[in-house]
Coordinates of C-alpha atoms (C1' of nucleotides) in Angstrom, one line a residue:
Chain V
X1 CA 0.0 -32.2 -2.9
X2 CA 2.1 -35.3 -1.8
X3 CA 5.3 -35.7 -3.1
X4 CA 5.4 -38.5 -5.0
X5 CA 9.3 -39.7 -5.9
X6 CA 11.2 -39.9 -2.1
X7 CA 13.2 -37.1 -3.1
X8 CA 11.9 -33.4 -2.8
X9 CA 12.9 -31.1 -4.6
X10 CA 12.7 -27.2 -5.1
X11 CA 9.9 -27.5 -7.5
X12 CA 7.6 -29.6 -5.5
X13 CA 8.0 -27.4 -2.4
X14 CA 7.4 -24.5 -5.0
X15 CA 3.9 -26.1 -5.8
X16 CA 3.4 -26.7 -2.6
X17 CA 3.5 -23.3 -1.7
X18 CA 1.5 -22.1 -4.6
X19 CA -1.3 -24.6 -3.6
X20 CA -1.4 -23.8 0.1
X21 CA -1.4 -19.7 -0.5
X22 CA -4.6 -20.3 -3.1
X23 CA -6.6 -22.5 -0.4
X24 CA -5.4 -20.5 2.6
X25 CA -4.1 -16.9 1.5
X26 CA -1.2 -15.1 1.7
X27 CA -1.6 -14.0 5.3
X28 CA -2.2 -17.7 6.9
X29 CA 0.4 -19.6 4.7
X30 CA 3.3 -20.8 7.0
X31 CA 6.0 -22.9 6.4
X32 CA 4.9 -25.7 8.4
X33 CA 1.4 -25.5 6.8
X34 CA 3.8 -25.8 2.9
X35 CA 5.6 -29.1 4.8
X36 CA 2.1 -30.3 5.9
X37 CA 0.8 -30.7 2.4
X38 CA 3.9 -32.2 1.3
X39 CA 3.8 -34.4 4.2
X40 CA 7.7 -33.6 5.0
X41 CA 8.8 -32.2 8.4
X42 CA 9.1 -28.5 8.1
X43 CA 13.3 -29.0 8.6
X44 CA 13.2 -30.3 5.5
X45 CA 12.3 -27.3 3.4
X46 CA 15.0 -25.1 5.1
X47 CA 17.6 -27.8 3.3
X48 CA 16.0 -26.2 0.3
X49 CA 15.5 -22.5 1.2
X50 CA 17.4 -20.3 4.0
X51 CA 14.0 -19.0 5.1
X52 CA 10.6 -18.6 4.7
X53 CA 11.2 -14.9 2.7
X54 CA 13.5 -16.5 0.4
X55 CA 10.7 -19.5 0.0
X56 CA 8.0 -16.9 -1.0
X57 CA 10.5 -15.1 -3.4
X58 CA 11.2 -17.9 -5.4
X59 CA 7.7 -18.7 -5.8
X60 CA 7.2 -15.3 -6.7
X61 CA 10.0 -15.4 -9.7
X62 CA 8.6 -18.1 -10.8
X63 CA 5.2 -17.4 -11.0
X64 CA 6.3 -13.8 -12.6
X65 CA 8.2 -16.2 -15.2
X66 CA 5.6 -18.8 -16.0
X67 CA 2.7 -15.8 -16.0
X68 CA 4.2 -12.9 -17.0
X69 CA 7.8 -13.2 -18.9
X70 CA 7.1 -16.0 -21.2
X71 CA 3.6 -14.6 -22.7
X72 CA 5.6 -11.7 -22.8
X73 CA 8.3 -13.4 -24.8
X74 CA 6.4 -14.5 -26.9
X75 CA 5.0 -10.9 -28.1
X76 CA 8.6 -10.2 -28.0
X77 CA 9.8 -12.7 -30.4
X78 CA 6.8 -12.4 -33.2
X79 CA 7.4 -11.7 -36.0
X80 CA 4.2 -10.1 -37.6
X81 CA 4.5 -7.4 -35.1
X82 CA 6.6 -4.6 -36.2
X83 CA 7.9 -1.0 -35.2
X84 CA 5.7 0.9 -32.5
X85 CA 2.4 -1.4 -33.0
X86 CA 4.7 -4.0 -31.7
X87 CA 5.9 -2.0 -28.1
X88 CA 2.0 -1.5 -28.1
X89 CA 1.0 -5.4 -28.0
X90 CA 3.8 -5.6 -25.6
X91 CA 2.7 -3.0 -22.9
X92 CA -0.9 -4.0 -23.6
X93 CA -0.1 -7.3 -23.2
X94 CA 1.6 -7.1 -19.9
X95 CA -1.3 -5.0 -19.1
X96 CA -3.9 -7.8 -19.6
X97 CA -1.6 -9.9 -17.9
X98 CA -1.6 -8.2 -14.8
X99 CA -5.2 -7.4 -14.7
X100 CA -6.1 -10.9 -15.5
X101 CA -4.2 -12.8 -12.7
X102 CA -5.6 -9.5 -10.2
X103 CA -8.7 -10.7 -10.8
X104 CA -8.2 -14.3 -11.7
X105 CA -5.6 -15.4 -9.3
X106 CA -6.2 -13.2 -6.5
X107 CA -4.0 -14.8 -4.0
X108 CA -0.7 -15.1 -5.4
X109 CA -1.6 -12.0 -7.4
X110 CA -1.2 -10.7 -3.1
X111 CA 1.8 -12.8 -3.0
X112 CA 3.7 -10.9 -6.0
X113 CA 2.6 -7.8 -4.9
X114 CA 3.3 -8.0 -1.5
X115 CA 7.1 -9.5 -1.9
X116 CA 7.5 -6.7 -4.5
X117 CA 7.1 -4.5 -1.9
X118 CA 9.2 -5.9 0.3
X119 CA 11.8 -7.3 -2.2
X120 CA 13.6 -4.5 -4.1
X121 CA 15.7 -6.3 -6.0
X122 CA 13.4 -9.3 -7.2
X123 CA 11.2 -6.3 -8.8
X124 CA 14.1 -4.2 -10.4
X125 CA 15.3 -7.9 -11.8
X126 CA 11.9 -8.4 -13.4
X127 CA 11.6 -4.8 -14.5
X128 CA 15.5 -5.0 -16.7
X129 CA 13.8 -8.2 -18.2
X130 CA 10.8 -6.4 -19.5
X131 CA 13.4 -3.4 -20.4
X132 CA 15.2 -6.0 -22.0
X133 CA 12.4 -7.1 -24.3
X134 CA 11.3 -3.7 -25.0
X135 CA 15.1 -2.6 -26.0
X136 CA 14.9 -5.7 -28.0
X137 CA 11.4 -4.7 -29.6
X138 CA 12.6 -1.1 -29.9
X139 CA 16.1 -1.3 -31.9
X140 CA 14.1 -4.3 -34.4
X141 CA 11.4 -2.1 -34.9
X142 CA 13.8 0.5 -36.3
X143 CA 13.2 3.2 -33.2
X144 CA 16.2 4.6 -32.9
X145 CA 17.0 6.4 -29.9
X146 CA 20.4 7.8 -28.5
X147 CA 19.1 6.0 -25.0
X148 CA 17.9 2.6 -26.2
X149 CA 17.1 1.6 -22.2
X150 CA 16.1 4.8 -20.9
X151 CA 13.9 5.0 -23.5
X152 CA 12.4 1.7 -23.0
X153 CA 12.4 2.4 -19.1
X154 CA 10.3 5.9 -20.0
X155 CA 7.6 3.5 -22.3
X156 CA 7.5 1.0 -18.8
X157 CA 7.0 4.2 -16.4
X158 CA 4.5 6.2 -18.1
X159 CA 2.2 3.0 -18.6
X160 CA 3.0 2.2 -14.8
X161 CA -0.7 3.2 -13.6
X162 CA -1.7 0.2 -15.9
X163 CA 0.6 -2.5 -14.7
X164 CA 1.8 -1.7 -11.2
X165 CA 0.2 -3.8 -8.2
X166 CA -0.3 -0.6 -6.2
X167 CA -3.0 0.5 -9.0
X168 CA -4.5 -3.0 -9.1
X169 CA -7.6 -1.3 -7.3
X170 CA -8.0 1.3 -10.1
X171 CA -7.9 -1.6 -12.8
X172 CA -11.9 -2.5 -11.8
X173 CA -12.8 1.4 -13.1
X174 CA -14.7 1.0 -16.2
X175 CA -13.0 3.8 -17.9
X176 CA -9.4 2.4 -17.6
X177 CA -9.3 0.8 -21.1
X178 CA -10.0 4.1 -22.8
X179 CA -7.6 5.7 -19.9
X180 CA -4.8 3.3 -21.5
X181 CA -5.6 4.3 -25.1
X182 CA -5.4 7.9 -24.1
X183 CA -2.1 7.3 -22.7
X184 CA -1.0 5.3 -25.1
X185 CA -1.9 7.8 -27.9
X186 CA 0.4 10.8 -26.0
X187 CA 3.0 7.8 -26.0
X188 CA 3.2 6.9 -29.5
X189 CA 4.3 10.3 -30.4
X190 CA 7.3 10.1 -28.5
X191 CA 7.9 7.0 -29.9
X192 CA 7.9 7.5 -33.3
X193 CA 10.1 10.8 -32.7
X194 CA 13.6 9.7 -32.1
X195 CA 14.7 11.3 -28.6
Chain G
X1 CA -3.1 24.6 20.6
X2 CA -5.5 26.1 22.8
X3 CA -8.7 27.5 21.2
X4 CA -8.0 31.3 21.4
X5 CA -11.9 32.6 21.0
X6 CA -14.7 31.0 23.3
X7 CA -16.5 29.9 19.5
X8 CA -14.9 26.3 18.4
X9 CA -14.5 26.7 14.8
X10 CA -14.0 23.5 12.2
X11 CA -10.9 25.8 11.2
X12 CA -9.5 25.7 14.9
X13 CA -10.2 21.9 14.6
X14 CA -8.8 21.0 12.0
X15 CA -6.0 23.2 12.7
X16 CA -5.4 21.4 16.1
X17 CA -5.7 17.9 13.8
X18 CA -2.7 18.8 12.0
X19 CA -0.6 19.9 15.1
X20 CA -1.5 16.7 16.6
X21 CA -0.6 14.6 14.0
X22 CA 2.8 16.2 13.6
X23 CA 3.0 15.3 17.3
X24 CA 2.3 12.0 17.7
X25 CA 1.9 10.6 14.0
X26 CA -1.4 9.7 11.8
X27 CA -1.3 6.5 13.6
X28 CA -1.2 7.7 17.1
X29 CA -3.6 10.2 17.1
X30 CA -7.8 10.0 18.4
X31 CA -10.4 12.8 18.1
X32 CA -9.6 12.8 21.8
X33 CA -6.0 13.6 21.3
X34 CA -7.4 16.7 19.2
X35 CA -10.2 17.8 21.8
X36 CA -7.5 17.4 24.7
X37 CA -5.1 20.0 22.4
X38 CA -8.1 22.3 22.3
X39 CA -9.0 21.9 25.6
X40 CA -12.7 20.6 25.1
X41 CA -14.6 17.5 25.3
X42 CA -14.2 15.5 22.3
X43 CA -18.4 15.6 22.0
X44 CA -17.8 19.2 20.9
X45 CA -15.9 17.9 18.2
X46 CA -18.8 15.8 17.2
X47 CA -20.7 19.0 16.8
X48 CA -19.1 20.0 14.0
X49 CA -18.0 17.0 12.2
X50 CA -20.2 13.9 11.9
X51 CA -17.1 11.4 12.5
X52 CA -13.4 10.9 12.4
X53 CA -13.4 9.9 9.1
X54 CA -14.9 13.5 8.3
X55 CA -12.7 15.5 10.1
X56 CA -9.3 13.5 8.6
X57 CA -11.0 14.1 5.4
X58 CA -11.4 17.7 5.8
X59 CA -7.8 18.2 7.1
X60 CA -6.5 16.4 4.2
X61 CA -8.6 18.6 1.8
X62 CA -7.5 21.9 3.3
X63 CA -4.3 20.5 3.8
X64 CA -4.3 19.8 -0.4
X65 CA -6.1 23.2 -1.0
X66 CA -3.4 25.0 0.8
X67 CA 0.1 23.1 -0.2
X68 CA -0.6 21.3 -3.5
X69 CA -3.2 23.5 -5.4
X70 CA -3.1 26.5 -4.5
X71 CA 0.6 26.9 -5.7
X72 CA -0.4 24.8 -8.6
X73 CA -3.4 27.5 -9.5
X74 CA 0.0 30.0 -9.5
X75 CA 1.4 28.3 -12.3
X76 CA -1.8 27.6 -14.2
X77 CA -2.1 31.3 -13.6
X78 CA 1.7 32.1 -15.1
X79 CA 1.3 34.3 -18.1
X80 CA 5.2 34.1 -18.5
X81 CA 4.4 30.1 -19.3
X82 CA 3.1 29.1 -22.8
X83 CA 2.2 26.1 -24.4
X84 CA 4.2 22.5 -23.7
X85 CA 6.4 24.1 -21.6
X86 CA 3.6 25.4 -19.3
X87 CA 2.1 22.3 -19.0
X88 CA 5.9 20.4 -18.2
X89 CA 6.0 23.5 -15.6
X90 CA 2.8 22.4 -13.9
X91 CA 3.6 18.8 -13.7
X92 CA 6.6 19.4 -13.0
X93 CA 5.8 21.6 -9.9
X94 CA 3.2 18.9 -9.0
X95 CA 5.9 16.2 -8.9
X96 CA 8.2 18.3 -6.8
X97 CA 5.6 19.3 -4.4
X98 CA 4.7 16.2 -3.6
X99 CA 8.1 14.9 -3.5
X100 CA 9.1 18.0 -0.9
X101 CA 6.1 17.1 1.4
X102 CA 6.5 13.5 1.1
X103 CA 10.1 14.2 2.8
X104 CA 9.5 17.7 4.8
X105 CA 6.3 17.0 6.5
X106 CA 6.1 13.3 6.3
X107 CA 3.3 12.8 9.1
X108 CA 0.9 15.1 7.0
X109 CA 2.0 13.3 3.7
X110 CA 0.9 9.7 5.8
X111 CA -2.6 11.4 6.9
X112 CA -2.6 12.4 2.5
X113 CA -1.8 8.8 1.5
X114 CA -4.3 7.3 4.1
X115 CA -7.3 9.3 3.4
X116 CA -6.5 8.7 -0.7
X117 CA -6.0 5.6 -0.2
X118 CA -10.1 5.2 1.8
X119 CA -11.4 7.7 0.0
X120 CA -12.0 7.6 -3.6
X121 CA -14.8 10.5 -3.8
X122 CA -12.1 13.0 -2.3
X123 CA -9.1 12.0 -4.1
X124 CA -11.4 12.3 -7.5
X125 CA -12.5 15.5 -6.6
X126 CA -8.5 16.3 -6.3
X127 CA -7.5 15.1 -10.0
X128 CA -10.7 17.1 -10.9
X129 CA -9.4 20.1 -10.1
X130 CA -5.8 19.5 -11.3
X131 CA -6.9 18.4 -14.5
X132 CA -9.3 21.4 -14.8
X133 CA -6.2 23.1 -14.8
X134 CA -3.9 21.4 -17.2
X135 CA -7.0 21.7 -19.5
X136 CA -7.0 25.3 -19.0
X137 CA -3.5 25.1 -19.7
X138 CA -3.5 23.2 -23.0
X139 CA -6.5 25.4 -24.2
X140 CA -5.0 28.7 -23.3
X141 CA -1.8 27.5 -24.8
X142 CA -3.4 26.1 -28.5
X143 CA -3.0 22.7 -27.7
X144 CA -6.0 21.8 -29.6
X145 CA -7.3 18.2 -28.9
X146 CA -10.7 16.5 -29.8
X147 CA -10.9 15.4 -26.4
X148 CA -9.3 18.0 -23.9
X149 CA -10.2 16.5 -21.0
X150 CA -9.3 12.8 -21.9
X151 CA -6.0 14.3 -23.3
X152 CA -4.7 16.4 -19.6
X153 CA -6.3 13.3 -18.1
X154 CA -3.4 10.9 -20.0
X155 CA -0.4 13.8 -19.1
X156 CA -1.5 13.4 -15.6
X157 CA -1.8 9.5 -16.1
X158 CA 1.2 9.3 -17.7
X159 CA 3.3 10.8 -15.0
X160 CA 1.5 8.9 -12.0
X161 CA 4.9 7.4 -10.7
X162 CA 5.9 11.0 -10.2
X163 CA 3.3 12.1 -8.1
X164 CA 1.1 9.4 -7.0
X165 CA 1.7 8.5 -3.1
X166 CA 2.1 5.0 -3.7
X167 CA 5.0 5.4 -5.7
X168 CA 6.8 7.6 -2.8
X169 CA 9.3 5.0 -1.6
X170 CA 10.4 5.7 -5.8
X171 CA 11.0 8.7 -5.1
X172 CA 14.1 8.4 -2.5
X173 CA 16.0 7.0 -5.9
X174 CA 18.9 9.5 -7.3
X175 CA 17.6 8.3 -11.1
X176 CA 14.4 9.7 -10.1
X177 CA 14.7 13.3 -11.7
X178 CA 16.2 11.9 -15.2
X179 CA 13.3 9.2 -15.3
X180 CA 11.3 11.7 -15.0
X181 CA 12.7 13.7 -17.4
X182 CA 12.4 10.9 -20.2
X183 CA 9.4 10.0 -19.7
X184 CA 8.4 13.5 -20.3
X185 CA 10.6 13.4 -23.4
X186 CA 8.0 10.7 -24.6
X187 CA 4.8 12.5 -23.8
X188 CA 6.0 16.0 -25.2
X189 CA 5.6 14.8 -28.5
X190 CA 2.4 13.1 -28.0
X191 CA 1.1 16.9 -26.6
X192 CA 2.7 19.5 -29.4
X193 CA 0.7 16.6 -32.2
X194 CA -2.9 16.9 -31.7
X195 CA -4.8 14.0 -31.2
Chain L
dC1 C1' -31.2 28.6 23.2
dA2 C1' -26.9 27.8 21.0
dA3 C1' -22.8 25.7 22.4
dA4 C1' -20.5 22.6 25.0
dT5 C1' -20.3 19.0 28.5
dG6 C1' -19.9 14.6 30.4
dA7 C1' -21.9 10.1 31.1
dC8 C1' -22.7 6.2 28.5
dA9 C1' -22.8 1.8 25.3
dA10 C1' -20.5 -0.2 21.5
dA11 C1' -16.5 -0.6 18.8
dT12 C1' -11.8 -0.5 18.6
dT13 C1' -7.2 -0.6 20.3
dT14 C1' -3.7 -1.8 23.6
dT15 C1' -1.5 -4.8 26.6
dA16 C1' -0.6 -9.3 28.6
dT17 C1' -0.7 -14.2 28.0
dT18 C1' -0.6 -18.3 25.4
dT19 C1' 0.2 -20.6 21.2
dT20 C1' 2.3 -21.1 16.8
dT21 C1' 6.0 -20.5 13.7
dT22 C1' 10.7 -19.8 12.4
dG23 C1' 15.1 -21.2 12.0
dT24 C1' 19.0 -24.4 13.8
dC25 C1' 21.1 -28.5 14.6
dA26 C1' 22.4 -32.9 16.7
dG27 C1' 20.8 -37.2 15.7
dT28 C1' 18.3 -40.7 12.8
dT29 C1' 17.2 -43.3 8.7
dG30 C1' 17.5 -45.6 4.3
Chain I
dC1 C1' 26.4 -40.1 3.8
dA2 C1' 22.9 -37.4 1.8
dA3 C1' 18.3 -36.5 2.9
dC4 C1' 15.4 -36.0 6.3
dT5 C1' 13.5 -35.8 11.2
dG6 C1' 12.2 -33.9 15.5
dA7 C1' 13.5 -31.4 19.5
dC8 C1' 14.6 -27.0 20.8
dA9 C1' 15.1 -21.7 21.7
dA10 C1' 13.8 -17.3 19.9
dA11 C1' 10.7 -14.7 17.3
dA12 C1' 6.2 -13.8 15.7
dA13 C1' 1.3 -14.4 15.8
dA14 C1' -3.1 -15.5 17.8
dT15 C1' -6.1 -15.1 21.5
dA16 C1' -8.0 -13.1 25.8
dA17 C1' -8.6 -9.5 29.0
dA18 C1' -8.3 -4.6 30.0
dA19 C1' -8.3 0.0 28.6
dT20 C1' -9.3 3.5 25.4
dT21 C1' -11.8 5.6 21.7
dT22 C1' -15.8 6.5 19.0
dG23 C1' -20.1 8.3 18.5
dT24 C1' -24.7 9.6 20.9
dC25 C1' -27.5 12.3 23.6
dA26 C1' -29.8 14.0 27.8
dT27 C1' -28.3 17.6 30.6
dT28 C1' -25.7 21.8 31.8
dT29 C1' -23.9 26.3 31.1
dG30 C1' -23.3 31.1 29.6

DNA sequence: CAAATGACAAATTTTATTTTTTGTCAGTTG
DNA sequence: CAACTGACAAAAAATAAAATTTGTCATTTG
């Protein structure tokens, strides 16, 4: 990863850091190793970030927007999907999602789990968006509720075993698909029944 | 802690485990620190659990027996308590216990979270019991299901957030107790229809 | 002879030391 | 003069050396 125009930018350095926490990890990745890829003095990505935590966090957005909130836009925004079914291929979405890059991404999978653990507020960002979409899904679909968002936050909680980094581990059990549908199936219920 | 009797006893152990733990933290503390508190050599420990591993593990299964299932067994036990609501007044006494422990005794609650975290065969052995329970519940109560165990497996799923130790950082949050609260909204339904 | 001790090697942890990294900024460069 | 460099101090991490802990077992004790 050389930077190829003469001016950097937030993006490359962004890549940069993506590429150099996949070949060396999250641990080993410092600063000066992101500048050594770009070829830049490691001054010059403190002209673009007021530290290394704020570095890793906007890599970390923007990997949980490229990965995460646009597939999950998508299921938002389709149209063949309708009512409950629809907040179902949402949640199972993002629950593919986030067993796919576990397993397929491992290390910045570790880099959004560990700067959601360390950055409250980049999480409880990401969690109103997926709020949002469910709202969004929830009030099209026709389920009325007197608490559109806490309803919405109640669907995101009780499917959190599924989707949370701190569960990734469990995600490898065997049973965990028919673990979902089971807890899905209690779910759908409440769903259906206007709170 | 000084053992009282000339017999060491695991009991006496792994009541001198706890003390010492409170004392200086999970971190902090060696099967020396423990044989010191008894006043014995640590190779009498040895005689009566095969490692340290073993004897944290039996200190966190007493210490489970004694503060979260034992006064769960009370309210599996409740005649007064019928149906739904018995099963919200299990999980809901689960939720609190844990949340009381993870503040009141926060050492023994680390010591909890550690062993879970290394030990999958205990920590299944745990949910065993506790969903033995809200099955007995559900049956007792004519919550009929075609798959009773999958179905208290899902309320205990469902509710992980609430009681699950990697979720107790959650728990300091004010919304905590209404979240709660709708997402049991959602599962009620799901447990009064049979599935 | 059952229970505990204490000496021991191997593994782990702690502490001390050295090296690297982070973050700043005055100075350089195109 | 905006973008970057490179030198620098402070903080953090890696490494090396020392001390403690773990686990075993032959020996001792009651």
């Amino acid at each position: 990863m050389e930077k190829s125009s003469d001016v950097l930018t937030k993006e490359q350095i962004i890549a940069a850091t993506e590429e150099t926490i996949r070949r060396y990890g999250m641990a080993k990745t410092s600063v000066t190793d992101v500048a050594k890829a770009l070829d830049v003095s490691h001054g010059s990505i403190y002209r673009h970030f007021k530290s290394k935590t704020e570095l890793f966090e906007a890599a970390t957005e923007q990997w949980l927007e490229e990965k995460i909130v646009a597939p999950l836009a998508d299921v938002c925004r389709d149209s063949s999907l309708h009512g409950v079914g629809h907040v179902q291929a949402y949640i199972q979405t993002l629950v593919r999602l986030k067993r796919h890059y576990a397993r397929e991404d491992e290390a910045l999978f570790a880099m959004y789990a560990k700067v959601s653990d360390e950055s409250a507020e980049l999480i409880s960002k990401h969690i109103g968006r997926i709020v949002g979409h469910l709202m969004d899904i929830m009030l099209r679909g026709g389920l009325k509720s007197d608490h559109p968002e806490r309803s919405a936050r109640a669907v995101f909680y009780a499917t959190a075993r599924f989707h949370h980094p701190a569960h990734a581990y469990e995600w490898k059990s065997a049973a965990i698909d028919a673990e979902f549908s089971d807890v899905w199936a209690l779910i759908e219920q409440g769903l259906k029944t206007n709170d």
